[in-house]
XYZ file of C-alpha atoms in Angstrom:
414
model
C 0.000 0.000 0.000
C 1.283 3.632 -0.472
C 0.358 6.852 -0.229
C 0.697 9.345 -3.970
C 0.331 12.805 -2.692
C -0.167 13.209 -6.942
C -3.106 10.327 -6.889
C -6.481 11.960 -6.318
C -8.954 10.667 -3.013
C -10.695 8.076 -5.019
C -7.734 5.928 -7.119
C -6.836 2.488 -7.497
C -6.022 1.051 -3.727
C -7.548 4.838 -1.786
C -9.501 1.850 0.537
C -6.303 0.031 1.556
C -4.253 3.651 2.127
C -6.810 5.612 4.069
C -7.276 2.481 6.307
C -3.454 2.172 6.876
C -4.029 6.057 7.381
C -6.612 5.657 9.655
C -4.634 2.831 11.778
C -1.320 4.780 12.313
C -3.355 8.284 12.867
C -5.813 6.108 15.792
C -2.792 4.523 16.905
C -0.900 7.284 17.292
C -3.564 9.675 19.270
C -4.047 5.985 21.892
C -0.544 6.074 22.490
C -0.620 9.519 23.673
C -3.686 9.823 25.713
C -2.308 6.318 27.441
C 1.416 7.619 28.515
C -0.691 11.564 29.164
C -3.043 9.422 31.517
C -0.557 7.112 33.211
C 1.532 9.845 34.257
C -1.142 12.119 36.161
C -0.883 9.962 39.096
C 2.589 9.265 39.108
C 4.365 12.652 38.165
C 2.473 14.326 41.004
C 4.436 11.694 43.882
C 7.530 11.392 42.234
C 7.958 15.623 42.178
C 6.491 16.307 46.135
C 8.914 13.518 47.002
C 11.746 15.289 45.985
C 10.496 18.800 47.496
C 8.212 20.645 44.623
C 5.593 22.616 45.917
C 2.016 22.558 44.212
C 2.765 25.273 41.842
C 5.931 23.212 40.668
C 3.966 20.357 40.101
C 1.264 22.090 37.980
C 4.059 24.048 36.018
C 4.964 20.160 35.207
C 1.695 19.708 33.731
C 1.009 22.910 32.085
C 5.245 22.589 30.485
C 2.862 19.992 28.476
C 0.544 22.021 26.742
C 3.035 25.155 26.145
C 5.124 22.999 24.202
C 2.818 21.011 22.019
C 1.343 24.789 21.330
C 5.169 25.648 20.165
C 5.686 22.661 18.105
C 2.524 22.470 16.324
C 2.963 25.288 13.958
C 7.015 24.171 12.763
C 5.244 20.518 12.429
C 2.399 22.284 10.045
C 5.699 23.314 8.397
C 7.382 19.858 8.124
C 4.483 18.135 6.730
C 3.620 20.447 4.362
C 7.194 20.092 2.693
C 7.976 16.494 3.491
C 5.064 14.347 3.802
C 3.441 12.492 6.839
C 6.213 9.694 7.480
C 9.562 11.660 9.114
C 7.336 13.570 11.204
C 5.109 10.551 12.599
C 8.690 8.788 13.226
C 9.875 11.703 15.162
C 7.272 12.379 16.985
C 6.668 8.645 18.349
C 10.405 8.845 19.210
C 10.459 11.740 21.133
C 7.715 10.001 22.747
C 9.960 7.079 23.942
C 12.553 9.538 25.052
C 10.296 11.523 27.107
C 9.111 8.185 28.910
C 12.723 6.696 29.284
C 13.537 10.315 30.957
C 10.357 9.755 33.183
C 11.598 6.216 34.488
C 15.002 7.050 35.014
C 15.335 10.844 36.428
C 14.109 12.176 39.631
C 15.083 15.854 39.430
C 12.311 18.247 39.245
C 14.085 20.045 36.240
C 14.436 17.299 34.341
C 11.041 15.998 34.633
C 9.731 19.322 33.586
C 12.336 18.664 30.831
C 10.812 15.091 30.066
C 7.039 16.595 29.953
C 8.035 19.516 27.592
C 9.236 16.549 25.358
C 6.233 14.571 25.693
C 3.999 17.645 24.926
C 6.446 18.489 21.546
C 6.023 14.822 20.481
C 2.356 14.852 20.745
C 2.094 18.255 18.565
C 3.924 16.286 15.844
C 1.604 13.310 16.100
C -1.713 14.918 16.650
C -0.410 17.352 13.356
C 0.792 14.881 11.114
C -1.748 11.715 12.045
C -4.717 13.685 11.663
C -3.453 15.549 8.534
C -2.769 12.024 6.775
C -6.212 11.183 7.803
C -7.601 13.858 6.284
C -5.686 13.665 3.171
C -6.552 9.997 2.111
C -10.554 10.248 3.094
C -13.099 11.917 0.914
C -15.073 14.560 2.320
C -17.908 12.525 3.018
C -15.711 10.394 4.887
C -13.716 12.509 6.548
C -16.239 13.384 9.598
C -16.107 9.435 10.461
C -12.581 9.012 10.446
C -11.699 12.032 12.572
C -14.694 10.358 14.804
C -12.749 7.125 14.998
C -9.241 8.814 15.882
C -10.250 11.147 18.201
C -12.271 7.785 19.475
C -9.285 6.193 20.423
C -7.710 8.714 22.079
C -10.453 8.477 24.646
C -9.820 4.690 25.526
C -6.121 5.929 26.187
C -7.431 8.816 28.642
C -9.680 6.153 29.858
C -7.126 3.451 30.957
C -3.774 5.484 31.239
C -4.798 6.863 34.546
C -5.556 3.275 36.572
C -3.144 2.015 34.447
C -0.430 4.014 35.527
C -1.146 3.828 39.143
C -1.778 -0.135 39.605
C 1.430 -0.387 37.958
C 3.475 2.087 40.606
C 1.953 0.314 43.722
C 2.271 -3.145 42.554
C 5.918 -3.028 40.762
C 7.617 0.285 40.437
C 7.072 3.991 39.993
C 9.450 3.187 37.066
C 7.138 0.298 35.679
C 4.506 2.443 34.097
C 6.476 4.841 32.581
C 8.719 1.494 30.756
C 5.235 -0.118 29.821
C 4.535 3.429 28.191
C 8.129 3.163 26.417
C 7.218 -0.293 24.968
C 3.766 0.334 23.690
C 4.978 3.737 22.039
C 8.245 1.576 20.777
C 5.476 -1.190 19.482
C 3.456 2.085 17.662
C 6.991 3.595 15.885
C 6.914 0.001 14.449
C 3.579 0.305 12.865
C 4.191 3.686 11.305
C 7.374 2.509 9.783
C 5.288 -0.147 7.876
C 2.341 1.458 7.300
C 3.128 5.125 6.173
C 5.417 5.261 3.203
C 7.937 7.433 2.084
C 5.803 8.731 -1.003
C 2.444 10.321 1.485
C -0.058 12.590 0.854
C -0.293 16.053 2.253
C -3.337 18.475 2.828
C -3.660 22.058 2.965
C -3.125 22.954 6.416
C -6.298 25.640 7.691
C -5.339 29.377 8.578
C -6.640 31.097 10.839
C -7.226 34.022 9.205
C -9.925 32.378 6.861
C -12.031 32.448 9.606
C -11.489 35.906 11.158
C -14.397 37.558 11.911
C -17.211 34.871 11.670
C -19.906 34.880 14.640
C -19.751 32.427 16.594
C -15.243 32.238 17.176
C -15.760 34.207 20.631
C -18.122 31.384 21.698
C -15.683 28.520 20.554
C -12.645 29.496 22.485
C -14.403 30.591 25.816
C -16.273 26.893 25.374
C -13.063 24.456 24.406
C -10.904 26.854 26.778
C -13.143 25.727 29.593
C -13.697 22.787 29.416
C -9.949 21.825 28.947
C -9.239 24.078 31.734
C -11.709 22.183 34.396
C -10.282 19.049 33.255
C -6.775 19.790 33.649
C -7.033 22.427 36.634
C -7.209 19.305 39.075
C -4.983 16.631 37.685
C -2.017 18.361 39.195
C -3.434 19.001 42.598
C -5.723 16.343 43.589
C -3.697 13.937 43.805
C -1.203 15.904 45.735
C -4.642 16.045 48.359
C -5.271 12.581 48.059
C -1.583 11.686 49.014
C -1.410 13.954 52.233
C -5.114 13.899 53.511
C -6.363 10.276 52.329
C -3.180 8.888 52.765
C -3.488 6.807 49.141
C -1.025 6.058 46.487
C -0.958 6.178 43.001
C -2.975 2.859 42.586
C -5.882 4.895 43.928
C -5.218 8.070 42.311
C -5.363 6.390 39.104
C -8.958 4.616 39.659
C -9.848 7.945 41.237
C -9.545 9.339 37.383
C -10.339 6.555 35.553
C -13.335 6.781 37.373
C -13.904 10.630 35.444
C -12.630 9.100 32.252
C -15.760 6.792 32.429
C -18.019 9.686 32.908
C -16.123 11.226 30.234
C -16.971 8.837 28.215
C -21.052 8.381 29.427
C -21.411 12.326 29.589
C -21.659 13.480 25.540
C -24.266 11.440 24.135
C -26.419 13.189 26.975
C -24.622 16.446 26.279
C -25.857 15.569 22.314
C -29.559 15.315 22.915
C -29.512 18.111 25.097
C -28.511 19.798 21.997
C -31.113 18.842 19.866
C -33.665 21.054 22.056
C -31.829 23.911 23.897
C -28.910 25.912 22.541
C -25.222 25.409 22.672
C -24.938 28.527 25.300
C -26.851 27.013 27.942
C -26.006 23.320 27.685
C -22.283 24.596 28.350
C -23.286 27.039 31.179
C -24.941 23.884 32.656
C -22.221 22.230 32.539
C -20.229 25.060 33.893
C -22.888 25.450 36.801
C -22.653 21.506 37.593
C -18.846 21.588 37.764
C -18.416 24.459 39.933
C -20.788 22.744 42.425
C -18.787 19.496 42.323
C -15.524 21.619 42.682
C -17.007 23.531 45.805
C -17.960 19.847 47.300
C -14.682 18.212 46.485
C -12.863 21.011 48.754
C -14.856 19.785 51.932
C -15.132 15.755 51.129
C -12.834 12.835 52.251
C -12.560 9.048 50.944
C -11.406 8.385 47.776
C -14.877 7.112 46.658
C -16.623 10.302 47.429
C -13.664 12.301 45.910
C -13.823 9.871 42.897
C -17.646 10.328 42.489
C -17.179 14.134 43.093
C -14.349 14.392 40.413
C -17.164 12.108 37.948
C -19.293 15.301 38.417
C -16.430 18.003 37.433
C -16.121 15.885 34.362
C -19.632 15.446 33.256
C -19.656 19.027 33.711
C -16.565 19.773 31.454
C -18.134 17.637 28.872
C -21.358 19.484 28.696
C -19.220 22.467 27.828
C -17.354 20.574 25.184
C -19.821 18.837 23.913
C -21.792 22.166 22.047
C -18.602 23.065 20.129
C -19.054 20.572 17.731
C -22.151 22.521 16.848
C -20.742 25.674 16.929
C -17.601 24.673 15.223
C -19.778 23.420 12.029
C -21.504 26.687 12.385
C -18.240 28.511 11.464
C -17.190 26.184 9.346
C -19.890 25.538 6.760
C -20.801 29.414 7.085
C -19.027 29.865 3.430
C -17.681 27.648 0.876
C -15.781 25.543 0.722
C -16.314 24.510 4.282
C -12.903 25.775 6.454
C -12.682 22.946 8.354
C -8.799 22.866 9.178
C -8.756 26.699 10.440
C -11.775 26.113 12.543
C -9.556 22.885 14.271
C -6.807 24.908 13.922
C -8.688 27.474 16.445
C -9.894 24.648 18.663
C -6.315 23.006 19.015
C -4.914 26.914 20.356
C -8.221 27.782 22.524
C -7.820 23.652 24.391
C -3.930 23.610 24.872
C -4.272 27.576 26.457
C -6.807 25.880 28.863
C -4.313 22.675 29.123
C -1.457 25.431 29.840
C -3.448 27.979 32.101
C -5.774 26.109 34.303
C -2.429 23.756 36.333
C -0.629 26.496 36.684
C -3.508 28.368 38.404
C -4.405 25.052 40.303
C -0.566 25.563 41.831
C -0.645 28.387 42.309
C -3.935 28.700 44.423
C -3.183 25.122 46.162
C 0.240 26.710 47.540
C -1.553 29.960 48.506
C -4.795 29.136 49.509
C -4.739 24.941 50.219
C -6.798 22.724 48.156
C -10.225 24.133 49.416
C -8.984 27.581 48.406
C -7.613 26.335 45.030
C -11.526 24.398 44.405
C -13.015 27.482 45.350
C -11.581 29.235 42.810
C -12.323 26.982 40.402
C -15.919 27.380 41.104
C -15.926 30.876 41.088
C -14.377 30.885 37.555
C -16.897 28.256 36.304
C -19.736 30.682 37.762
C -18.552 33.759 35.750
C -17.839 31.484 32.560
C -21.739 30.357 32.911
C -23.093 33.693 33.428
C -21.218 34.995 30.563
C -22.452 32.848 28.267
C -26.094 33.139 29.361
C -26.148 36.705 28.961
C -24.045 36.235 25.336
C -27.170 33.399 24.693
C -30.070 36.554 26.030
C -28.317 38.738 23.623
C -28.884 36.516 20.540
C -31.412 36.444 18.291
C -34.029 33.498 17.842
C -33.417 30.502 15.790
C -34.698 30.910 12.626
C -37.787 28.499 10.874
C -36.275 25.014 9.599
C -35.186 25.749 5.927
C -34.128 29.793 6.230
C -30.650 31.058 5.755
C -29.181 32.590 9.188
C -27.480 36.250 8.328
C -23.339 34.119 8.582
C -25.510 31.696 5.623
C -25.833 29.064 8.211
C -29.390 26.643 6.394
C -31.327 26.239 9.474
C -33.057 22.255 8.915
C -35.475 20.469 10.799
């Protein structure tokens, strides 16, 4: 099988190539939710045992999202001149690097080191594997595959976590982080087979094709907070769960997969919420529901109330993510042809500045303020998020009958 950036969608051998596609691009985005996942409750011990305060620890985990910010762009770059296949190699083995750093090093620098690595690596993938997707299925296709890729990146948020943590307590704080190593080892293997030298390439989207369209405001304060209440307590709960619930990572990690199974539960309700009420309020729902479960988590002890309160927060952030898919086609299809890669382009920035912002706040209020302080916080942010976007939904102007033409040339259908 092989990829002809100079064959169109639909030649001889297009099902064998965008499968391949489709298996290194799925592959790829599993790999790096698992080794994200198995380190959240294992980089949190390993740093406060060698002295880093809270706000050191969530500088660890935002270092993550700052770098896979900085190397998306240059990997844009890369595969526009050279293909799909160098930088899916690379980016898988700065991938094992970062995890053989992870096993081996204990110094806080160098572990901040290891996660800027990790996040770099999974800027190449995420660029690359979803480009090659995108570049060997036909439009009609397209929405499907993405589906399925983005699909398995939620199994790897789903089992990195307990993953990660069984494997500390039972073996090593080493042992998860050399499981990691093999799998992503096991995954540079398949992409050596399966992607060719000769690959396709596909017009990366700009953001300025988009500038101006209603609706952008909307998308980034929606995908910003959602990532944000996700990641504003991965770097400080388990730092609470170590000190006031005496558990170890084995716990920590059920403790999230836990969320990643309400993750996974919580959009097909956020969906048919959607089909009667508007985006705006199903997100300042979700907003409302997670500030509550923050508030509670600040005063509750046990890991299974913790874990159940923690569910909440994440049902919550997925009712805020859940309406951008709505709003995202909104800006898309608004003109033609469709500007689908500017409007992901715009979703990857407005997520990672969540991913970056929202664990260096969590340190930063957890050494100030303690952990009830920090969730208070929280809450209070998720409150003004919510009633900002029920005034911004007050201000706008009913839906129009199935069939008419919105003023941005959205077709309104039944």
């Amino acid at each position: 099988m092989e990829f002809n950036r100079k064959e169109p969608v639909r030649g001889t051998g297009q099902p064998a190539r965008s499968t391949a596609a489709l298996t290194v691009a799925s592959l790829g985005l599993a790999t790096d939710a698992l080794v994200y996942g198995m380190a959240v409750p294992v980089l949190p011990k390993l740093a406060s045992e060698h002295g880093t305060r809270p706000l050191g620890v969530g500088l660890m985990f935002a270092v993550y999202a700052g770098a896979l910010v900085a190397a998306t762009p240059a990997a844009g770059l890369w595969v526009d001149r050279q293909g799909n296949r160098r930088p899916l190699l690379a980016g898988v083995a700065g991938l094992v690097a970062a995890t053989v750093l992870f096993a081996f090093v204990r110094d806080p620098a160098l572990l901040i080191v290891a996660r800027a690595l990790q996040g770099a690596a999974a800027g190449v993938v995420w660029t690359a594997g979803l480009a090659l997707v995108a570049a060997t299925h036909s439009p009609q296709e397209r929405g499907k595959a993405m589906g399925v890729a983005l699909s398995s990146f939620a199994v790897g948020t789903l089992v990195g976590p307990p993953l990660g943590g069984l494997l500390a307590d039972w073996l090593d704080p080493r042992a998860p982080f050399l499981l990691a190593a093999a799998i992503a080892l096991a995954d540079g293997v398949a992409r050596w087979f399966l992607v060719p030298p000769d690959t396709v390439r596909e017009r990366r989207g700009r953001l300025a094709e988009i500038r101006g369209r209603h609706g952008l405001v909307q998308v980034v304060v929606l995908t910003a907070t959602g990532a944000a209440l996700i990641a504003f307590l991965e770097p400080v709960l388990p730092l609470h769960l170590f000190t006031t619930e005496n558990a170890g990572p084995g716990a920590v990690g059920v403790v999230f997969g836990v969320a990643g199974v309400a993750a996974a539960v919580a959009p097909p309700l956020a969906g048919a919420a959607l089909r009667r009420v508007a985006p705006g309020p199903v997100a300042a729902t979700g907003c409302l529901l997670a500030a509550v479960a923050m508030l509670a988590l600040g005063g509750l002890h046990g890991v299974v109330p913790i874990a159940a309160g923690l569910a909440v927060v994440t049902i919550g952030a997925s009712l805020v993510l859940t309406p951008t898919v709505t709003v995202m086609s909104e800006i898309a299809e608004a003109r033609q042809p469709p500007a689908y890669g500017s409007v992901y382009a715009l979703y990857t920035l407005a997520y990672t500045g969540g991913l970056t912002v929202a664990p260096l706040g969590a340190g930063w209020s957890m050494q100030s303020l303690g952990f009830d302080g920090a969730t208070r916080v929280a809450a209070g942010v998720a409150v003004a998020v919510a009633a900002l976007l029920l005034w911004r939904s007050r201000r706008r102007p009913a839906r129009p009958p199935a069939g008419t033409e919105t003023p941005s040339g959205i077709h309104e259908s039944t």
